[in-house]
Amino acid sequence: MIVLLVLILVSALKIQNIRTTYEERVSSYLLNEQGYENKEIKSIKTKYNFKMPPFYTIVIFEDEPFVKYSYFAHNKGRVKQFEYTLTEEAKKRGIDEFKLKHYVPYE
């Protein structure tokens, strides 16, 4: 039983470490490579799921609080935006791909 608890604890700590690393990579990319300022970014949060990819980072910008931009930050490679999600509020406000301020089509 103790071995199982240790494995669970180690796994949880590893997941948290990966989340922190990805959030730092995406933050650095946005601030240093894309030229954003901290005040322009509302939140950066890395998500974990059981599907592929297991980790991705969601960014919400202050001037677009109803749009969630998803970024990859895997394997110390380049950070890439790979999609966006419009919330129900964004759809009600008539926001679509052509009105997005921070959308970078995936290359």
PDB file of N, CA and C in Angstrom:
ATOM      1  N   MET A   1       0.822  -1.199   0.000  1.00  0.00           N
ATOM      2  CA  MET A   1       0.000   0.000   0.000  1.00  0.00           C
ATOM      3  C   MET A   1       0.870   1.270   0.000  1.00  0.00           C
ATOM      4  N   ILE A   2       1.964   1.224   0.769  1.00  0.00           N
ATOM      5  CA  ILE A   2       2.853   2.380   0.837  1.00  0.00           C
ATOM      6  C   ILE A   2       3.514   2.623  -0.513  1.00  0.00           C
ATOM      7  N   VAL A   3       3.897   1.558  -1.197  1.00  0.00           N
ATOM      8  CA  VAL A   3       4.516   1.692  -2.518  1.00  0.00           C
ATOM      9  C   VAL A   3       3.556   2.375  -3.482  1.00  0.00           C
ATOM     10  N   LEU A   4       2.292   2.009  -3.446  1.00  0.00           N
ATOM     11  CA  LEU A   4       1.287   2.622  -4.316  1.00  0.00           C
ATOM     12  C   LEU A   4       1.139   4.112  -4.005  1.00  0.00           C
ATOM     13  N   LEU A   5       1.096   4.468  -2.744  1.00  0.00           N
ATOM     14  CA  LEU A   5       0.995   5.876  -2.361  1.00  0.00           C
ATOM     15  C   LEU A   5       2.220   6.670  -2.816  1.00  0.00           C
ATOM     16  N   VAL A   6       3.390   6.078  -2.698  1.00  0.00           N
ATOM     17  CA  VAL A   6       4.611   6.744  -3.158  1.00  0.00           C
ATOM     18  C   VAL A   6       4.572   6.955  -4.670  1.00  0.00           C
ATOM     19  N   LEU A   7       4.130   5.954  -5.410  1.00  0.00           N
ATOM     20  CA  LEU A   7       4.016   6.078  -6.866  1.00  0.00           C
ATOM     21  C   LEU A   7       3.038   7.174  -7.258  1.00  0.00           C
ATOM     22  N   ILE A   8       1.928   7.244  -6.561  1.00  0.00           N
ATOM     23  CA  ILE A   8       0.937   8.290  -6.839  1.00  0.00           C
ATOM     24  C   ILE A   8       1.518   9.668  -6.535  1.00  0.00           C
ATOM     25  N   LEU A   9       2.199   9.786  -5.420  1.00  0.00           N
ATOM     26  CA  LEU A   9       2.803  11.064  -5.042  1.00  0.00           C
ATOM     27  C   LEU A   9       3.876  11.485  -6.044  1.00  0.00           C
ATOM     28  N   VAL A  10       4.730  10.571  -6.442  1.00  0.00           N
ATOM     29  CA  VAL A  10       5.785  10.871  -7.415  1.00  0.00           C
ATOM     30  C   VAL A  10       5.162  11.288  -8.755  1.00  0.00           C
ATOM     31  N   SER A  11       4.124  10.596  -9.174  1.00  0.00           N
ATOM     32  CA  SER A  11       3.441  10.937 -10.432  1.00  0.00           C
ATOM     33  C   SER A  11       2.831  12.327 -10.354  1.00  0.00           C
ATOM     34  N   ALA A  12       2.189  12.635  -9.239  1.00  0.00           N
ATOM     35  CA  ALA A  12       1.569  13.952  -9.067  1.00  0.00           C
ATOM     36  C   ALA A  12       2.629  15.051  -9.094  1.00  0.00           C
ATOM     37  N   LEU A  13       3.740  14.821  -8.451  1.00  0.00           N
ATOM     38  CA  LEU A  13       4.818  15.813  -8.444  1.00  0.00           C
ATOM     39  C   LEU A  13       5.414  15.996  -9.838  1.00  0.00           C
ATOM     40  N   LYS A  14       5.553  14.899 -10.581  1.00  0.00           N
ATOM     41  CA  LYS A  14       6.081  14.992 -11.946  1.00  0.00           C
ATOM     42  C   LYS A  14       5.130  15.790 -12.844  1.00  0.00           C
ATOM     43  N   ILE A  15       3.841  15.523 -12.730  1.00  0.00           N
ATOM     44  CA  ILE A  15       2.849  16.261 -13.526  1.00  0.00           C
ATOM     45  C   ILE A  15       2.914  17.744 -13.195  1.00  0.00           C
ATOM     46  N   GLN A  16       2.998  18.080 -11.907  1.00  0.00           N
ATOM     47  CA  GLN A  16       3.068  19.490 -11.516  1.00  0.00           C
ATOM     48  C   GLN A  16       4.339  20.146 -12.045  1.00  0.00           C
ATOM     49  N   ASN A  17       5.443  19.434 -12.026  1.00  0.00           N
ATOM     50  CA  ASN A  17       6.700  19.956 -12.548  1.00  0.00           C
ATOM     51  C   ASN A  17       6.593  20.229 -14.053  1.00  0.00           C
ATOM     52  N   ILE A  18       5.987  19.316 -14.783  1.00  0.00           N
ATOM     53  CA  ILE A  18       5.805  19.504 -16.227  1.00  0.00           C
ATOM     54  C   ILE A  18       4.900  20.704 -16.484  1.00  0.00           C
ATOM     55  N   ARG A  19       3.816  20.828 -15.731  1.00  0.00           N
ATOM     56  CA  ARG A  19       2.916  21.982 -15.900  1.00  0.00           C
ATOM     57  C   ARG A  19       3.674  23.292 -15.711  1.00  0.00           C
ATOM     58  N   THR A  20       4.444  23.367 -14.643  1.00  0.00           N
ATOM     59  CA  THR A  20       5.200  24.587 -14.360  1.00  0.00           C
ATOM     60  C   THR A  20       6.193  24.880 -15.485  1.00  0.00           C
ATOM     61  N   THR A  21       6.887  23.867 -15.954  1.00  0.00           N
ATOM     62  CA  THR A  21       7.854  24.040 -17.037  1.00  0.00           C
ATOM     63  C   THR A  21       7.181  24.552 -18.301  1.00  0.00           C
ATOM     64  N   TYR A  22       6.058  23.972 -18.679  1.00  0.00           N
ATOM     65  CA  TYR A  22       5.361  24.397 -19.895  1.00  0.00           C
ATOM     66  C   TYR A  22       4.833  25.818 -19.760  1.00  0.00           C
ATOM     67  N   GLU A  23       4.294  26.149 -18.591  1.00  0.00           N
ATOM     68  CA  GLU A  23       3.803  27.511 -18.386  1.00  0.00           C
ATOM     69  C   GLU A  23       4.949  28.515 -18.505  1.00  0.00           C
ATOM     70  N   GLU A  24       6.109  28.167 -17.971  1.00  0.00           N
ATOM     71  CA  GLU A  24       7.274  29.053 -18.086  1.00  0.00           C
ATOM     72  C   GLU A  24       7.722  29.189 -19.541  1.00  0.00           C
ATOM     73  N   ARG A  25       7.726  28.099 -20.294  1.00  0.00           N
ATOM     74  CA  ARG A  25       8.117  28.152 -21.717  1.00  0.00           C
ATOM     75  C   ARG A  25       7.169  29.034 -22.523  1.00  0.00           C
ATOM     76  N   VAL A  26       5.875  28.837 -22.314  1.00  0.00           N
ATOM     77  CA  VAL A  26       4.889  29.628 -23.068  1.00  0.00           C
ATOM     78  C   VAL A  26       4.978  31.092 -22.659  1.00  0.00           C
ATOM     79  N   SER A  27       5.111  31.356 -21.380  1.00  0.00           N
ATOM     80  CA  SER A  27       5.249  32.738 -20.914  1.00  0.00           C
ATOM     81  C   SER A  27       6.482  33.395 -21.522  1.00  0.00           C
ATOM     82  N   SER A  28       7.605  32.700 -21.499  1.00  0.00           N
ATOM     83  CA  SER A  28       8.833  33.233 -22.083  1.00  0.00           C
ATOM     84  C   SER A  28       8.664  33.499 -23.577  1.00  0.00           C
ATOM     85  N   TYR A  29       8.032  32.574 -24.273  1.00  0.00           N
ATOM     86  CA  TYR A  29       7.769  32.733 -25.711  1.00  0.00           C
ATOM     87  C   TYR A  29       6.932  33.981 -25.982  1.00  0.00           C
ATOM     88  N   LEU A  30       5.852  34.139 -25.229  1.00  0.00           N
ATOM     89  CA  LEU A  30       4.965  35.285 -25.460  1.00  0.00           C
ATOM     90  C   LEU A  30       5.654  36.607 -25.128  1.00  0.00           C
ATOM     91  N   LEU A  31       6.388  36.631 -24.030  1.00  0.00           N
ATOM     92  CA  LEU A  31       7.026  37.875 -23.596  1.00  0.00           C
ATOM     93  C   LEU A  31       8.279  38.197 -24.407  1.00  0.00           C
ATOM     94  N   ASN A  32       9.130  37.205 -24.612  1.00  0.00           N
ATOM     95  CA  ASN A  32      10.438  37.465 -25.228  1.00  0.00           C
ATOM     96  C   ASN A  32      10.459  37.350 -26.746  1.00  0.00           C
ATOM     97  N   GLU A  33       9.669  36.444 -27.301  1.00  0.00           N
ATOM     98  CA  GLU A  33       9.690  36.260 -28.759  1.00  0.00           C
ATOM     99  C   GLU A  33       8.546  36.983 -29.465  1.00  0.00           C
ATOM    100  N   GLN A  34       7.388  37.033 -28.834  1.00  0.00           N
ATOM    101  CA  GLN A  34       6.236  37.661 -29.465  1.00  0.00           C
ATOM    102  C   GLN A  34       6.036  39.115 -29.044  1.00  0.00           C
ATOM    103  N   GLY A  35       6.746  39.557 -28.020  1.00  0.00           N
ATOM    104  CA  GLY A  35       6.718  40.969 -27.627  1.00  0.00           C
ATOM    105  C   GLY A  35       5.532  41.393 -26.776  1.00  0.00           C
ATOM    106  N   TYR A  36       4.814  40.453 -26.190  1.00  0.00           N
ATOM    107  CA  TYR A  36       3.722  40.817 -25.293  1.00  0.00           C
ATOM    108  C   TYR A  36       4.286  41.331 -23.979  1.00  0.00           C
ATOM    109  N   GLU A  37       3.466  42.083 -23.256  1.00  0.00           N
ATOM    110  CA  GLU A  37       3.802  42.517 -21.903  1.00  0.00           C
ATOM    111  C   GLU A  37       2.957  41.700 -20.924  1.00  0.00           C
ATOM    112  N   ASN A  38       3.468  41.553 -19.696  1.00  0.00           N
ATOM    113  CA  ASN A  38       2.740  40.787 -18.678  1.00  0.00           C
ATOM    114  C   ASN A  38       1.302  41.249 -18.523  1.00  0.00           C
ATOM    115  N   LYS A  39       1.072  42.551 -18.580  1.00  0.00           N
ATOM    116  CA  LYS A  39      -0.270  43.100 -18.362  1.00  0.00           C
ATOM    117  C   LYS A  39      -1.251  42.702 -19.465  1.00  0.00           C
ATOM    118  N   GLU A  40      -0.756  42.249 -20.611  1.00  0.00           N
ATOM    119  CA  GLU A  40      -1.622  41.845 -21.714  1.00  0.00           C
ATOM    120  C   GLU A  40      -2.120  40.404 -21.570  1.00  0.00           C
ATOM    121  N   ILE A  41      -1.503  39.640 -20.668  1.00  0.00           N
ATOM    122  CA  ILE A  41      -1.839  38.228 -20.500  1.00  0.00           C
ATOM    123  C   ILE A  41      -2.649  38.052 -19.222  1.00  0.00           C
ATOM    124  N   LYS A  42      -3.849  37.553 -19.386  1.00  0.00           N
ATOM    125  CA  LYS A  42      -4.729  37.339 -18.230  1.00  0.00           C
ATOM    126  C   LYS A  42      -4.345  36.072 -17.472  1.00  0.00           C
ATOM    127  N   SER A  43      -4.111  34.975 -18.208  1.00  0.00           N
ATOM    128  CA  SER A  43      -3.736  33.726 -17.537  1.00  0.00           C
ATOM    129  C   SER A  43      -3.007  32.788 -18.480  1.00  0.00           C
ATOM    130  N   ILE A  44      -2.175  31.948 -17.868  1.00  0.00           N
ATOM    131  CA  ILE A  44      -1.469  30.870 -18.561  1.00  0.00           C
ATOM    132  C   ILE A  44      -1.607  29.649 -17.674  1.00  0.00           C
ATOM    133  N   LYS A  45      -2.237  28.607 -18.215  1.00  0.00           N
ATOM    134  CA  LYS A  45      -2.507  27.419 -17.403  1.00  0.00           C
ATOM    135  C   LYS A  45      -2.286  26.175 -18.247  1.00  0.00           C
ATOM    136  N   THR A  46      -1.443  25.272 -17.770  1.00  0.00           N
ATOM    137  CA  THR A  46      -1.186  24.028 -18.482  1.00  0.00           C
ATOM    138  C   THR A  46      -2.161  22.964 -18.018  1.00  0.00           C
ATOM    139  N   LYS A  47      -2.729  22.259 -18.970  1.00  0.00           N
ATOM    140  CA  LYS A  47      -3.714  21.210 -18.709  1.00  0.00           C
ATOM    141  C   LYS A  47      -3.099  19.847 -18.973  1.00  0.00           C
ATOM    142  N   TYR A  48      -3.587  18.877 -18.228  1.00  0.00           N
ATOM    143  CA  TYR A  48      -3.180  17.489 -18.414  1.00  0.00           C
ATOM    144  C   TYR A  48      -4.411  16.677 -18.736  1.00  0.00           C
ATOM    145  N   ASN A  49      -4.293  15.807 -19.739  1.00  0.00           N
ATOM    146  CA  ASN A  49      -5.392  14.893 -20.035  1.00  0.00           C
ATOM    147  C   ASN A  49      -4.802  13.550 -20.459  1.00  0.00           C
ATOM    148  N   PHE A  50      -5.636  12.575 -20.606  1.00  0.00           N
ATOM    149  CA  PHE A  50      -5.167  11.238 -20.934  1.00  0.00           C
ATOM    150  C   PHE A  50      -5.063  11.001 -22.432  1.00  0.00           C
ATOM    151  N   LYS A  51      -5.521  11.969 -23.226  1.00  0.00           N
ATOM    152  CA  LYS A  51      -5.417  11.860 -24.679  1.00  0.00           C
ATOM    153  C   LYS A  51      -4.106  12.485 -25.128  1.00  0.00           C
ATOM    154  N   MET A  52      -3.832  12.370 -26.401  1.00  0.00           N
ATOM    155  CA  MET A  52      -2.628  12.989 -26.957  1.00  0.00           C
ATOM    156  C   MET A  52      -3.004  14.363 -27.483  1.00  0.00           C
ATOM    157  N   PRO A  53      -2.244  15.376 -27.273  1.00  0.00           N
ATOM    158  CA  PRO A  53      -1.066  15.391 -26.423  1.00  0.00           C
ATOM    159  C   PRO A  53      -1.487  15.429 -24.950  1.00  0.00           C
ATOM    160  N   PRO A  54      -0.698  14.844 -24.080  1.00  0.00           N
ATOM    161  CA  PRO A  54      -1.098  14.817 -22.679  1.00  0.00           C
ATOM    162  C   PRO A  54      -1.033  16.186 -22.011  1.00  0.00           C
ATOM    163  N   PHE A  55      -0.173  17.075 -22.506  1.00  0.00           N
ATOM    164  CA  PHE A  55      -0.058  18.411 -21.934  1.00  0.00           C
ATOM    165  C   PHE A  55      -0.211  19.463 -23.021  1.00  0.00           C
ATOM    166  N   TYR A  56      -0.936  20.511 -22.706  1.00  0.00           N
ATOM    167  CA  TYR A  56      -1.029  21.681 -23.569  1.00  0.00           C
ATOM    168  C   TYR A  56      -1.316  22.867 -22.669  1.00  0.00           C
ATOM    169  N   THR A  57      -0.991  24.051 -23.133  1.00  0.00           N
ATOM    170  CA  THR A  57      -1.106  25.251 -22.313  1.00  0.00           C
ATOM    171  C   THR A  57      -2.154  26.183 -22.900  1.00  0.00           C
ATOM    172  N   ILE A  58      -3.044  26.649 -22.041  1.00  0.00           N
ATOM    173  CA  ILE A  58      -4.111  27.567 -22.431  1.00  0.00           C
ATOM    174  C   ILE A  58      -3.727  28.983 -22.010  1.00  0.00           C
ATOM    175  N   VAL A  59      -3.821  29.912 -22.958  1.00  0.00           N
ATOM    176  CA  VAL A  59      -3.534  31.317 -22.682  1.00  0.00           C
ATOM    177  C   VAL A  59      -4.800  32.121 -22.940  1.00  0.00           C
ATOM    178  N   ILE A  60      -5.106  32.992 -21.997  1.00  0.00           N
ATOM    179  CA  ILE A  60      -6.212  33.944 -22.161  1.00  0.00           C
ATOM    180  C   ILE A  60      -5.603  35.338 -22.083  1.00  0.00           C
ATOM    181  N   PHE A  61      -5.895  36.155 -23.073  1.00  0.00           N
ATOM    182  CA  PHE A  61      -5.383  37.521 -23.115  1.00  0.00           C
ATOM    183  C   PHE A  61      -6.404  38.475 -22.503  1.00  0.00           C
ATOM    184  N   GLU A  62      -5.901  39.537 -21.908  1.00  0.00           N
ATOM    185  CA  GLU A  62      -6.770  40.531 -21.246  1.00  0.00           C
ATOM    186  C   GLU A  62      -7.794  41.122 -22.209  1.00  0.00           C
ATOM    187  N   ASP A  63      -7.386  41.394 -23.453  1.00  0.00           N
ATOM    188  CA  ASP A  63      -8.305  42.046 -24.396  1.00  0.00           C
ATOM    189  C   ASP A  63      -9.204  41.057 -25.138  1.00  0.00           C
ATOM    190  N   GLU A  64      -9.063  39.765 -24.869  1.00  0.00           N
ATOM    191  CA  GLU A  64      -9.932  38.732 -25.444  1.00  0.00           C
ATOM    192  C   GLU A  64     -10.245  37.683 -24.371  1.00  0.00           C
ATOM    193  N   PRO A  65     -10.964  38.063 -23.341  1.00  0.00           N
ATOM    194  CA  PRO A  65     -11.197  37.134 -22.224  1.00  0.00           C
ATOM    195  C   PRO A  65     -12.112  35.966 -22.564  1.00  0.00           C
ATOM    196  N   PHE A  66     -12.729  35.980 -23.733  1.00  0.00           N
ATOM    197  CA  PHE A  66     -13.671  34.928 -24.111  1.00  0.00           C
ATOM    198  C   PHE A  66     -13.082  33.953 -25.129  1.00  0.00           C
ATOM    199  N   VAL A  67     -11.758  34.040 -25.329  1.00  0.00           N
ATOM    200  CA  VAL A  67     -11.071  33.166 -26.276  1.00  0.00           C
ATOM    201  C   VAL A  67      -9.925  32.474 -25.544  1.00  0.00           C
ATOM    202  N   LYS A  68      -9.836  31.163 -25.731  1.00  0.00           N
ATOM    203  CA  LYS A  68      -8.756  30.380 -25.130  1.00  0.00           C
ATOM    204  C   LYS A  68      -7.839  29.901 -26.241  1.00  0.00           C
ATOM    205  N   TYR A  69      -6.581  30.333 -26.186  1.00  0.00           N
ATOM    206  CA  TYR A  69      -5.586  29.935 -27.174  1.00  0.00           C
ATOM    207  C   TYR A  69      -4.768  28.778 -26.602  1.00  0.00           C
ATOM    208  N   SER A  70      -4.581  27.736 -27.381  1.00  0.00           N
ATOM    209  CA  SER A  70      -3.838  26.556 -26.932  1.00  0.00           C
ATOM    210  C   SER A  70      -2.461  26.525 -27.578  1.00  0.00           C
ATOM    211  N   TYR A  71      -1.457  26.204 -26.753  1.00  0.00           N
ATOM    212  CA  TYR A  71      -0.062  26.164 -27.198  1.00  0.00           C
ATOM    213  C   TYR A  71       0.574  24.823 -26.847  1.00  0.00           C
ATOM    214  N   PHE A  72       1.476  24.360 -27.719  1.00  0.00           N
ATOM    215  CA  PHE A  72       2.359  23.232 -27.437  1.00  0.00           C
ATOM    216  C   PHE A  72       3.675  23.813 -26.945  1.00  0.00           C
ATOM    217  N   ALA A  73       4.306  23.132 -25.996  1.00  0.00           N
ATOM    218  CA  ALA A  73       5.628  23.543 -25.521  1.00  0.00           C
ATOM    219  C   ALA A  73       6.431  22.293 -25.197  1.00  0.00           C
ATOM    220  N   HIS A  74       6.424  21.328 -26.093  1.00  0.00           N
ATOM    221  CA  HIS A  74       6.997  20.009 -25.853  1.00  0.00           C
ATOM    222  C   HIS A  74       8.473  19.927 -26.202  1.00  0.00           C
ATOM    223  N   ASN A  75       9.166  19.050 -25.501  1.00  0.00           N
ATOM    224  CA  ASN A  75      10.536  18.627 -25.841  1.00  0.00           C
ATOM    225  C   ASN A  75      11.516  19.774 -26.052  1.00  0.00           C
ATOM    226  N   LYS A  76      11.380  20.824 -25.330  1.00  0.00           N
ATOM    227  CA  LYS A  76      12.288  21.976 -25.415  1.00  0.00           C
ATOM    228  C   LYS A  76      12.365  22.556 -26.828  1.00  0.00           C
ATOM    229  N   GLY A  77      11.427  22.181 -27.660  1.00  0.00           N
ATOM    230  CA  GLY A  77      11.378  22.721 -29.019  1.00  0.00           C
ATOM    231  C   GLY A  77      10.653  24.054 -29.027  1.00  0.00           C
ATOM    232  N   ARG A  78      10.352  24.497 -30.191  1.00  0.00           N
ATOM    233  CA  ARG A  78       9.631  25.762 -30.329  1.00  0.00           C
ATOM    234  C   ARG A  78       8.241  25.675 -29.735  1.00  0.00           C
ATOM    235  N   VAL A  79       7.806  26.754 -29.180  1.00  0.00           N
ATOM    236  CA  VAL A  79       6.434  26.872 -28.701  1.00  0.00           C
ATOM    237  C   VAL A  79       5.583  27.241 -29.897  1.00  0.00           C
ATOM    238  N   LYS A  80       4.443  26.579 -30.031  1.00  0.00           N
ATOM    239  CA  LYS A  80       3.551  26.834 -31.170  1.00  0.00           C
ATOM    240  C   LYS A  80       2.114  26.923 -30.689  1.00  0.00           C
ATOM    241  N   GLN A  81       1.406  27.904 -31.194  1.00  0.00           N
ATOM    242  CA  GLN A  81      -0.040  27.964 -30.977  1.00  0.00           C
ATOM    243  C   GLN A  81      -0.662  26.958 -31.938  1.00  0.00           C
ATOM    244  N   PHE A  82      -1.577  26.123 -31.452  1.00  0.00           N
ATOM    245  CA  PHE A  82      -2.138  25.133 -32.367  1.00  0.00           C
ATOM    246  C   PHE A  82      -3.644  25.237 -32.533  1.00  0.00           C
ATOM    247  N   GLU A  83      -4.329  25.956 -31.665  1.00  0.00           N
ATOM    248  CA  GLU A  83      -5.765  26.149 -31.869  1.00  0.00           C
ATOM    249  C   GLU A  83      -6.283  27.214 -30.926  1.00  0.00           C
ATOM    250  N   TYR A  84      -7.533  27.539 -31.110  1.00  0.00           N
ATOM    251  CA  TYR A  84      -8.219  28.454 -30.200  1.00  0.00           C
ATOM    252  C   TYR A  84      -9.604  27.870 -29.935  1.00  0.00           C
ATOM    253  N   THR A  85     -10.182  28.293 -28.837  1.00  0.00           N
ATOM    254  CA  THR A  85     -11.545  27.881 -28.494  1.00  0.00           C
ATOM    255  C   THR A  85     -12.337  29.120 -28.149  1.00  0.00           C
ATOM    256  N   LEU A  86     -13.480  29.264 -28.777  1.00  0.00           N
ATOM    257  CA  LEU A  86     -14.381  30.367 -28.463  1.00  0.00           C
ATOM    258  C   LEU A  86     -15.352  29.908 -27.382  1.00  0.00           C
ATOM    259  N   THR A  87     -15.468  30.699 -26.322  1.00  0.00           N
ATOM    260  CA  THR A  87     -16.447  30.387 -25.284  1.00  0.00           C
ATOM    261  C   THR A  87     -17.839  30.739 -25.806  1.00  0.00           C
ATOM    262  N   GLU A  88     -18.837  30.322 -25.086  1.00  0.00           N
ATOM    263  CA  GLU A  88     -20.216  30.666 -25.469  1.00  0.00           C
ATOM    264  C   GLU A  88     -20.401  32.186 -25.512  1.00  0.00           C
ATOM    265  N   GLU A  89     -19.771  32.885 -24.589  1.00  0.00           N
ATOM    266  CA  GLU A  89     -19.867  34.349 -24.573  1.00  0.00           C
ATOM    267  C   GLU A  89     -19.255  34.953 -25.831  1.00  0.00           C
ATOM    268  N   ALA A  90     -18.157  34.400 -26.299  1.00  0.00           N
ATOM    269  CA  ALA A  90     -17.536  34.881 -27.538  1.00  0.00           C
ATOM    270  C   ALA A  90     -18.488  34.699 -28.712  1.00  0.00           C
ATOM    271  N   LYS A  91     -19.125  33.543 -28.760  1.00  0.00           N
ATOM    272  CA  LYS A  91     -20.071  33.273 -29.848  1.00  0.00           C
ATOM    273  C   LYS A  91     -21.256  34.227 -29.790  1.00  0.00           C
ATOM    274  N   LYS A  92     -21.746  34.515 -28.579  1.00  0.00           N
ATOM    275  CA  LYS A  92     -22.857  35.464 -28.424  1.00  0.00           C
ATOM    276  C   LYS A  92     -22.461  36.853 -28.898  1.00  0.00           C
ATOM    277  N   ARG A  93     -21.212  37.206 -28.719  1.00  0.00           N
ATOM    278  CA  ARG A  93     -20.716  38.530 -29.108  1.00  0.00           C
ATOM    279  C   ARG A  93     -20.325  38.595 -30.583  1.00  0.00           C
ATOM    280  N   GLY A  94     -20.479  37.487 -31.294  1.00  0.00           N
ATOM    281  CA  GLY A  94     -20.187  37.465 -32.719  1.00  0.00           C
ATOM    282  C   GLY A  94     -18.708  37.385 -33.052  1.00  0.00           C
ATOM    283  N   ILE A  95     -17.909  36.928 -32.102  1.00  0.00           N
ATOM    284  CA  ILE A  95     -16.475  36.795 -32.354  1.00  0.00           C
ATOM    285  C   ILE A  95     -16.247  35.525 -33.178  1.00  0.00           C
ATOM    286  N   ASP A  96     -15.470  35.665 -34.245  1.00  0.00           N
ATOM    287  CA  ASP A  96     -15.109  34.504 -35.053  1.00  0.00           C
ATOM    288  C   ASP A  96     -13.626  34.598 -35.396  1.00  0.00           C
ATOM    289  N   GLU A  97     -13.127  33.655 -36.157  1.00  0.00           N
ATOM    290  CA  GLU A  97     -11.707  33.586 -36.468  1.00  0.00           C
ATOM    291  C   GLU A  97     -11.174  34.881 -37.075  1.00  0.00           C
ATOM    292  N   PHE A  98     -11.974  35.552 -37.857  1.00  0.00           N
ATOM    293  CA  PHE A  98     -11.521  36.757 -38.537  1.00  0.00           C
ATOM    294  C   PHE A  98     -11.396  37.955 -37.603  1.00  0.00           C
ATOM    295  N   LYS A  99     -12.005  37.873 -36.420  1.00  0.00           N
ATOM    296  CA  LYS A  99     -11.950  38.972 -35.453  1.00  0.00           C
ATOM    297  C   LYS A  99     -10.951  38.719 -34.328  1.00  0.00           C
ATOM    298  N   LEU A 100     -10.270  37.585 -34.348  1.00  0.00           N
ATOM    299  CA  LEU A 100      -9.336  37.252 -33.285  1.00  0.00           C
ATOM    300  C   LEU A 100      -8.075  38.106 -33.377  1.00  0.00           C
ATOM    301  N   LYS A 101      -7.626  38.598 -32.238  1.00  0.00           N
ATOM    302  CA  LYS A 101      -6.469  39.485 -32.194  1.00  0.00           C
ATOM    303  C   LYS A 101      -5.150  38.741 -32.032  1.00  0.00           C
ATOM    304  N   HIS A 102      -5.189  37.537 -31.488  1.00  0.00           N
ATOM    305  CA  HIS A 102      -3.947  36.840 -31.149  1.00  0.00           C
ATOM    306  C   HIS A 102      -3.816  35.480 -31.843  1.00  0.00           C
ATOM    307  N   TYR A 103      -4.618  35.249 -32.842  1.00  0.00           N
ATOM    308  CA  TYR A 103      -4.601  33.961 -33.538  1.00  0.00           C
ATOM    309  C   TYR A 103      -3.434  33.891 -34.498  1.00  0.00           C
ATOM    310  N   VAL A 104      -2.634  32.833 -34.369  1.00  0.00           N
ATOM    311  CA  VAL A 104      -1.518  32.570 -35.285  1.00  0.00           C
ATOM    312  C   VAL A 104      -1.786  31.207 -35.892  1.00  0.00           C
ATOM    313  N   PRO A 105      -2.205  31.145 -37.156  1.00  0.00           N
ATOM    314  CA  PRO A 105      -2.498  29.844 -37.770  1.00  0.00           C
ATOM    315  C   PRO A 105      -1.317  28.880 -37.660  1.00  0.00           C
ATOM    316  N   TYR A 106      -1.632  27.649 -37.343  1.00  0.00           N
ATOM    317  CA  TYR A 106      -0.607  26.622 -37.169  1.00  0.00           C
ATOM    318  C   TYR A 106       0.059  26.329 -38.501  1.00  0.00           C
ATOM    319  N   GLU A 107       1.375  26.355 -38.510  1.00  0.00           N
ATOM    320  CA  GLU A 107       2.140  26.124 -39.755  1.00  0.00           C
ATOM    321  C   GLU A 107       2.506  24.663 -39.890  1.00  0.00           C
TER     322      GLU A 107
END
